[in-house]
Amino acid sequence: MTIKIEMLRCFCSVAQTGNLAEAADRLGRTQSAVSMTLKQLEDHLGKKLFEGERKNRLSTLGEQVFEMALKQTRQFDQTVQSIEVAADAAHGMIRIVSVPSVAALLFPSILEHMTSLFPGIKAELRDTDTQQVLDALTEGKADIGIASGYHPLNGVKVMPLFEDAFGLVCASDHPLITRPEPPSIDDVVAGTFVRNALCDLIQTPRFLSAIETADVTIHNTHSLITMVQTGDWVTVLPQTVIQFLPESTAFRAISDLPDKRQVYLYVSERPRFKDLTDVCSTFIQSHKISSGLES
């Protein structure tokens, strides 16, 4: 017997709900059918996925399988959705994945431009972190990617798009914003500093050593902005974020932090709709972004 995606989906539902009845309702199946599918999976593995007869506590193996199975079922569902959208794309389809700060700047203009040139075109736009942008390209789930940093990929053209300086982001009435002189690295990290994934792109030794002791890391940009908006926390982000910062927050240069984030355009060499991809990538390149402002 081979492990099928529906077995993994069944197991994930039981693990998430903690009982067979709720899992059966979620899956639209009978409780006995769910129980039988789960038993088949455990028999195939030769080990139990839950501790005891109740399904409210995973075994050690169950925890490992749950993490992998959840990832695979979500990936499968996304793939099916993409296949269905592609099949329905009689007038062509463009798939773009971008880091959030750039997506907020470019997605509206890209949609307007492409739909005006190609009426009826299907567009699939996603914002996510750099690693998932690269994964989408290598797995054939995206035609165009926009990501921080240079990462050569087989079958993908990589072109520099723009660069923007890193700086302080915090509440607009924070002392580091309102005082006359610009803050230094020491000033920024001296208080309640929040680290984020983009900090890994900074190479200044003084900054790297200063953030080693940072206790809090937030990866989601919007959650990060919400946190610094309270006035109690500060962080460091590229300047393009000023385009979607709320009025209660502000960006300011850091006197001894010269680093800039390099943003690159990634274009698949074998997209399904090459003409659309070429037009779209050319349009993105023509949208020069500097210091968070289009020129």
Short mmCIF file of C-alpha atoms in Angstrom, two decimals:
data_model
loop_
_atom_site.label_atom_id
_atom_site.label_comp_id
_atom_site.label_asym_id
_atom_site.label_seq_id
_atom_site.Cartn_x
_atom_site.Cartn_y
_atom_site.Cartn_z
CA MET A 1 0.00 0.00 0.00
CA THR A 2 1.20 3.51 -0.80
CA ILE A 3 0.50 6.60 1.27
CA LYS A 4 -2.09 8.73 -0.51
CA ILE A 5 -2.73 12.44 -0.08
CA GLU A 6 -6.20 11.73 1.36
CA MET A 7 -4.61 9.64 4.11
CA LEU A 8 -2.43 12.59 5.06
CA ARG A 9 -5.41 14.95 4.89
CA CYS A 10 -7.42 12.64 7.13
CA PHE A 11 -4.60 12.37 9.66
CA CYS A 12 -4.11 16.16 9.71
CA SER A 13 -7.81 16.75 10.34
CA VAL A 14 -7.85 14.32 13.27
CA ALA A 15 -4.66 15.83 14.69
CA GLN A 16 -6.08 19.37 14.39
CA THR A 17 -9.51 18.62 15.85
CA GLY A 18 -8.44 16.07 18.46
CA ASN A 19 -11.28 13.65 17.76
CA LEU A 20 -12.73 11.52 14.99
CA ALA A 21 -16.22 13.04 14.99
CA GLU A 22 -15.13 16.63 14.27
CA ALA A 23 -12.58 15.43 11.73
CA ALA A 24 -15.30 13.46 9.93
CA ASP A 25 -17.56 16.53 9.81
CA ARG A 26 -14.73 18.65 8.43
CA LEU A 27 -13.91 16.08 5.74
CA GLY A 28 -17.52 15.27 4.87
CA ARG A 29 -16.99 11.58 5.63
CA THR A 30 -18.34 9.12 8.17
CA GLN A 31 -16.50 8.62 11.44
CA SER A 32 -15.89 4.96 10.63
CA ALA A 33 -14.35 5.87 7.28
CA VAL A 34 -11.98 8.34 8.93
CA SER A 35 -11.05 5.76 11.56
CA MET A 36 -10.36 3.14 8.88
CA THR A 37 -8.19 5.53 6.82
CA LEU A 38 -6.22 6.48 9.89
CA LYS A 39 -5.71 2.81 10.77
CA GLN A 40 -4.47 2.08 7.25
CA LEU A 41 -1.87 4.82 7.58
CA GLU A 42 -0.69 3.57 10.97
CA ASP A 43 -0.60 -0.04 9.73
CA HIS A 44 1.54 1.04 6.77
CA LEU A 45 3.96 2.89 9.05
CA GLY A 46 3.96 0.12 11.62
CA LYS A 47 3.66 2.62 14.47
CA LYS A 48 0.98 4.59 16.25
CA LEU A 49 0.49 8.27 15.43
CA PHE A 50 -1.49 9.00 18.60
CA GLU A 51 -0.88 8.09 22.22
CA GLY A 52 -3.64 5.90 23.61
CA GLU A 53 -7.05 5.31 22.04
CA ARG A 54 -8.11 8.94 22.18
CA LYS A 55 -6.97 11.14 19.33
CA ASN A 56 -6.11 14.24 21.34
CA ARG A 57 -2.38 13.65 21.78
CA LEU A 58 0.15 12.89 19.07
CA SER A 59 2.94 10.38 19.54
CA THR A 60 6.54 11.44 18.89
CA LEU A 61 6.28 10.03 15.38
CA GLY A 62 2.84 11.63 15.01
CA GLU A 63 4.26 15.10 15.67
CA GLN A 64 6.88 14.61 12.97
CA VAL A 65 4.39 13.20 10.47
CA PHE A 66 1.88 15.97 11.21
CA GLU A 67 4.38 18.71 10.37
CA MET A 68 5.32 17.07 7.06
CA ALA A 69 1.78 16.01 6.17
CA LEU A 70 0.33 19.47 6.78
CA LYS A 71 2.94 21.01 4.50
CA GLN A 72 2.27 18.46 1.76
CA THR A 73 -1.53 18.74 1.87
CA ARG A 74 -1.36 22.53 1.66
CA GLN A 75 1.13 22.33 -1.18
CA PHE A 76 -1.10 19.80 -2.97
CA ASP A 77 -4.16 22.04 -2.61
CA GLN A 78 -2.24 25.05 -3.93
CA THR A 79 -1.02 23.01 -6.87
CA VAL A 80 -4.54 21.83 -7.71
CA GLN A 81 -5.81 25.39 -7.51
CA SER A 82 -3.02 26.60 -9.82
CA ILE A 83 -3.75 23.79 -12.30
CA GLU A 84 -7.45 24.68 -12.38
CA VAL A 85 -6.72 28.37 -12.84
CA ALA A 86 -4.22 27.60 -15.59
CA ALA A 87 -6.73 25.34 -17.38
CA ASP A 88 -9.24 28.17 -17.29
CA ALA A 89 -6.74 30.73 -18.57
CA ALA A 90 -7.88 30.82 -22.19
CA HIS A 91 -6.30 34.26 -22.67
CA GLY A 92 -3.09 33.44 -20.81
CA MET A 93 -1.88 33.59 -17.26
CA ILE A 94 0.86 35.38 -15.32
CA ARG A 95 2.06 34.22 -11.89
CA ILE A 96 4.10 36.63 -9.77
CA VAL A 97 5.52 36.11 -6.29
CA SER A 98 7.14 39.00 -4.44
CA VAL A 99 8.42 40.09 -1.07
CA PRO A 100 5.65 42.12 0.64
CA SER A 101 7.28 45.56 0.61
CA VAL A 102 7.73 45.47 -3.18
CA ALA A 103 4.41 43.75 -3.82
CA ALA A 104 2.61 46.66 -2.18
CA LEU A 105 4.34 49.06 -4.57
CA LEU A 106 4.08 47.11 -7.82
CA PHE A 107 1.07 44.79 -7.82
CA PRO A 108 -1.60 47.47 -8.50
CA SER A 109 0.30 48.96 -11.46
CA ILE A 110 1.20 45.52 -12.83
CA LEU A 111 -2.44 44.45 -12.80
CA GLU A 112 -3.59 47.65 -14.47
CA HIS A 113 -0.90 47.42 -17.16
CA MET A 114 -1.33 43.73 -17.98
CA THR A 115 -5.13 43.66 -17.97
CA SER A 116 -5.25 46.72 -20.24
CA LEU A 117 -2.94 45.03 -22.77
CA PHE A 118 -4.37 41.53 -22.43
CA PRO A 119 -8.10 41.59 -21.59
CA GLY A 120 -9.22 38.33 -20.02
CA ILE A 121 -5.76 37.45 -18.71
CA LYS A 122 -5.59 35.46 -15.48
CA ALA A 123 -3.25 36.80 -12.80
CA GLU A 124 -1.99 35.04 -9.69
CA LEU A 125 -0.16 37.40 -7.33
CA ARG A 126 1.33 36.37 -3.97
CA ASP A 127 3.46 38.15 -1.40
CA THR A 128 5.74 36.12 0.82
CA ASP A 129 9.31 35.99 2.11
CA THR A 130 12.39 35.65 -0.09
CA GLN A 131 12.90 31.92 0.48
CA GLN A 132 9.35 31.09 -0.58
CA VAL A 133 9.73 33.34 -3.64
CA LEU A 134 12.75 31.27 -4.66
CA ASP A 135 10.94 28.00 -3.89
CA ALA A 136 7.99 29.03 -6.07
CA LEU A 137 10.32 29.71 -9.00
CA THR A 138 12.30 26.48 -8.70
CA GLU A 139 9.11 24.43 -8.29
CA GLY A 140 7.52 26.01 -11.38
CA LYS A 141 4.78 27.75 -9.39
CA ALA A 142 5.74 31.25 -10.49
CA ASP A 143 6.80 32.91 -13.74
CA ILE A 144 8.23 36.05 -12.12
CA GLY A 145 9.69 36.60 -8.66
CA ILE A 146 10.88 39.67 -6.79
CA ALA A 147 13.17 38.95 -3.86
CA SER A 148 15.79 40.46 -1.60
CA GLY A 149 19.37 39.49 -2.43
CA TYR A 150 21.03 37.69 -5.31
CA HIS A 151 20.37 33.95 -5.47
CA PRO A 152 21.32 32.22 -8.76
CA LEU A 153 18.75 29.62 -9.82
CA ASN A 154 18.89 27.08 -12.62
CA GLY A 155 16.52 28.05 -15.45
CA VAL A 156 15.84 31.50 -14.01
CA LYS A 157 17.21 34.85 -15.21
CA VAL A 158 18.22 37.17 -12.36
CA MET A 159 18.40 40.94 -12.87
CA PRO A 160 18.99 43.78 -10.39
CA LEU A 161 15.83 45.80 -9.84
CA PHE A 162 16.65 48.47 -7.24
CA GLU A 163 18.30 49.07 -3.90
CA ASP A 164 17.12 50.93 -0.82
CA ALA A 165 18.77 51.96 2.42
CA PHE A 166 18.06 50.41 5.79
CA GLY A 167 16.86 52.70 8.56
CA LEU A 168 15.00 53.02 11.81
CA VAL A 169 11.24 52.34 11.86
CA CYS A 170 9.25 53.24 14.97
CA ALA A 171 6.39 55.39 16.21
CA SER A 172 6.41 58.89 14.72
CA ASP A 173 6.57 60.49 18.17
CA HIS A 174 9.43 58.28 19.39
CA PRO A 175 12.43 60.26 20.77
CA LEU A 176 14.73 58.76 18.12
CA ILE A 177 12.50 60.31 15.46
CA THR A 178 11.80 63.69 17.05
CA ARG A 179 15.31 64.59 18.23
CA PRO A 180 17.43 66.80 15.91
CA GLU A 181 20.40 64.48 15.35
CA PRO A 182 19.99 61.15 13.52
CA PRO A 183 20.25 58.01 15.67
CA SER A 184 23.24 55.68 15.67
CA ILE A 185 23.24 51.88 15.74
CA ASP A 186 23.86 51.99 19.48
CA ASP A 187 20.87 54.29 19.95
CA VAL A 188 18.58 51.98 17.97
CA VAL A 189 19.50 48.72 19.69
CA ALA A 190 19.87 50.20 23.18
CA GLY A 191 16.13 50.01 23.91
CA THR A 192 13.37 47.59 22.99
CA PHE A 193 14.61 46.48 19.59
CA VAL A 194 12.69 43.96 17.47
CA ARG A 195 14.71 41.91 15.03
CA ASN A 196 13.25 40.80 11.68
CA ALA A 197 14.36 38.53 8.82
CA LEU A 198 15.60 41.44 6.68
CA CYS A 199 18.17 42.26 9.34
CA ASP A 200 20.09 39.23 8.04
CA LEU A 201 20.91 41.22 4.88
CA ILE A 202 22.86 43.82 6.86
CA GLN A 203 26.63 43.29 6.94
CA THR A 204 27.87 46.14 9.15
CA PRO A 205 29.80 44.36 11.95
CA ARG A 206 28.69 46.80 14.65
CA PHE A 207 25.03 46.14 13.83
CA LEU A 208 25.48 42.36 13.66
CA SER A 209 27.15 42.19 17.06
CA ALA A 210 24.58 44.56 18.57
CA ILE A 211 21.53 42.48 17.57
CA GLU A 212 22.95 39.14 18.73
CA THR A 213 21.24 39.68 22.07
CA ALA A 214 17.87 40.71 20.60
CA ASP A 215 15.17 38.79 22.48
CA VAL A 216 12.28 39.32 20.04
CA THR A 217 12.12 38.42 16.33
CA ILE A 218 9.05 38.98 14.13
CA HIS A 219 9.03 37.70 10.55
CA ASN A 220 5.71 39.09 9.32
CA THR A 221 6.16 42.71 8.20
CA HIS A 222 2.61 43.81 8.98
CA SER A 223 2.76 42.31 12.47
CA LEU A 224 6.09 44.03 12.96
CA ILE A 225 4.67 47.43 11.96
CA THR A 226 1.71 46.93 14.28
CA MET A 227 4.09 46.24 17.16
CA VAL A 228 6.34 49.29 16.63
CA GLN A 229 3.24 51.42 16.12
CA THR A 230 2.55 51.11 19.85
CA GLY A 231 5.57 53.30 20.57
CA ASP A 232 7.26 50.72 22.80
CA TRP A 233 9.40 49.00 20.15
CA VAL A 234 11.76 49.93 17.31
CA THR A 235 13.13 47.97 14.35
CA VAL A 236 15.23 48.35 11.20
CA LEU A 237 13.71 47.95 7.72
CA PRO A 238 14.42 49.01 4.11
CA GLN A 239 13.15 52.44 3.11
CA THR A 240 10.53 51.14 0.65
CA VAL A 241 8.32 50.31 3.61
CA ILE A 242 7.53 54.03 4.02
CA GLN A 243 5.08 53.62 1.14
CA PHE A 244 2.68 51.65 3.32
CA LEU A 245 3.58 52.79 6.85
CA PRO A 246 0.65 54.19 8.84
CA GLU A 247 0.89 57.87 9.78
CA SER A 248 1.63 56.95 13.38
CA THR A 249 4.96 55.39 12.35
CA ALA A 250 8.04 56.84 10.67
CA PHE A 251 11.33 55.96 8.95
CA ARG A 252 14.66 57.63 9.67
CA ALA A 253 18.22 57.04 8.44
CA ILE A 254 20.77 55.66 10.90
CA SER A 255 23.99 57.68 10.94
CA ASP A 256 26.47 54.77 10.98
CA LEU A 257 24.48 52.14 9.03
CA PRO A 258 25.41 52.38 5.30
CA ASP A 259 23.89 49.05 4.23
CA LYS A 260 21.36 48.87 1.42
CA ARG A 261 19.00 46.06 0.54
CA GLN A 262 19.47 44.75 -3.01
CA VAL A 263 16.24 43.68 -4.69
CA TYR A 264 16.35 41.43 -7.75
CA LEU A 265 13.89 40.44 -10.46
CA TYR A 266 13.71 36.69 -11.15
CA VAL A 267 12.18 35.54 -14.46
CA SER A 268 11.59 31.92 -15.44
CA GLU A 269 13.24 30.97 -18.73
CA ARG A 270 10.45 28.53 -19.50
CA PRO A 271 7.11 30.14 -18.52
CA ARG A 272 3.90 28.75 -19.92
CA PHE A 273 3.00 32.10 -21.54
CA LYS A 274 6.34 33.55 -22.61
CA ASP A 275 4.95 36.64 -24.35
CA LEU A 276 3.02 37.66 -21.23
CA THR A 277 6.02 37.03 -19.01
CA ASP A 278 8.31 39.07 -21.24
CA VAL A 279 5.92 42.02 -21.34
CA CYS A 280 5.35 41.91 -17.60
CA SER A 281 9.04 41.62 -16.67
CA THR A 282 9.90 44.51 -19.01
CA PHE A 283 7.21 46.63 -17.35
CA ILE A 284 8.54 45.81 -13.87
CA GLN A 285 12.07 46.79 -14.93
CA SER A 286 10.78 50.09 -16.28
CA HIS A 287 9.28 50.90 -12.87
CA LYS A 288 12.42 52.26 -11.26
CA ILE A 289 12.07 52.37 -7.50
CA SER A 290 14.50 54.43 -5.47
CA SER A 291 14.32 55.17 -1.75
CA GLY A 292 10.73 53.99 -1.71
CA LEU A 293 9.60 56.36 -4.45
CA GLU A 294 8.89 55.60 -8.09
CA SER A 295 10.79 57.80 -10.54
#
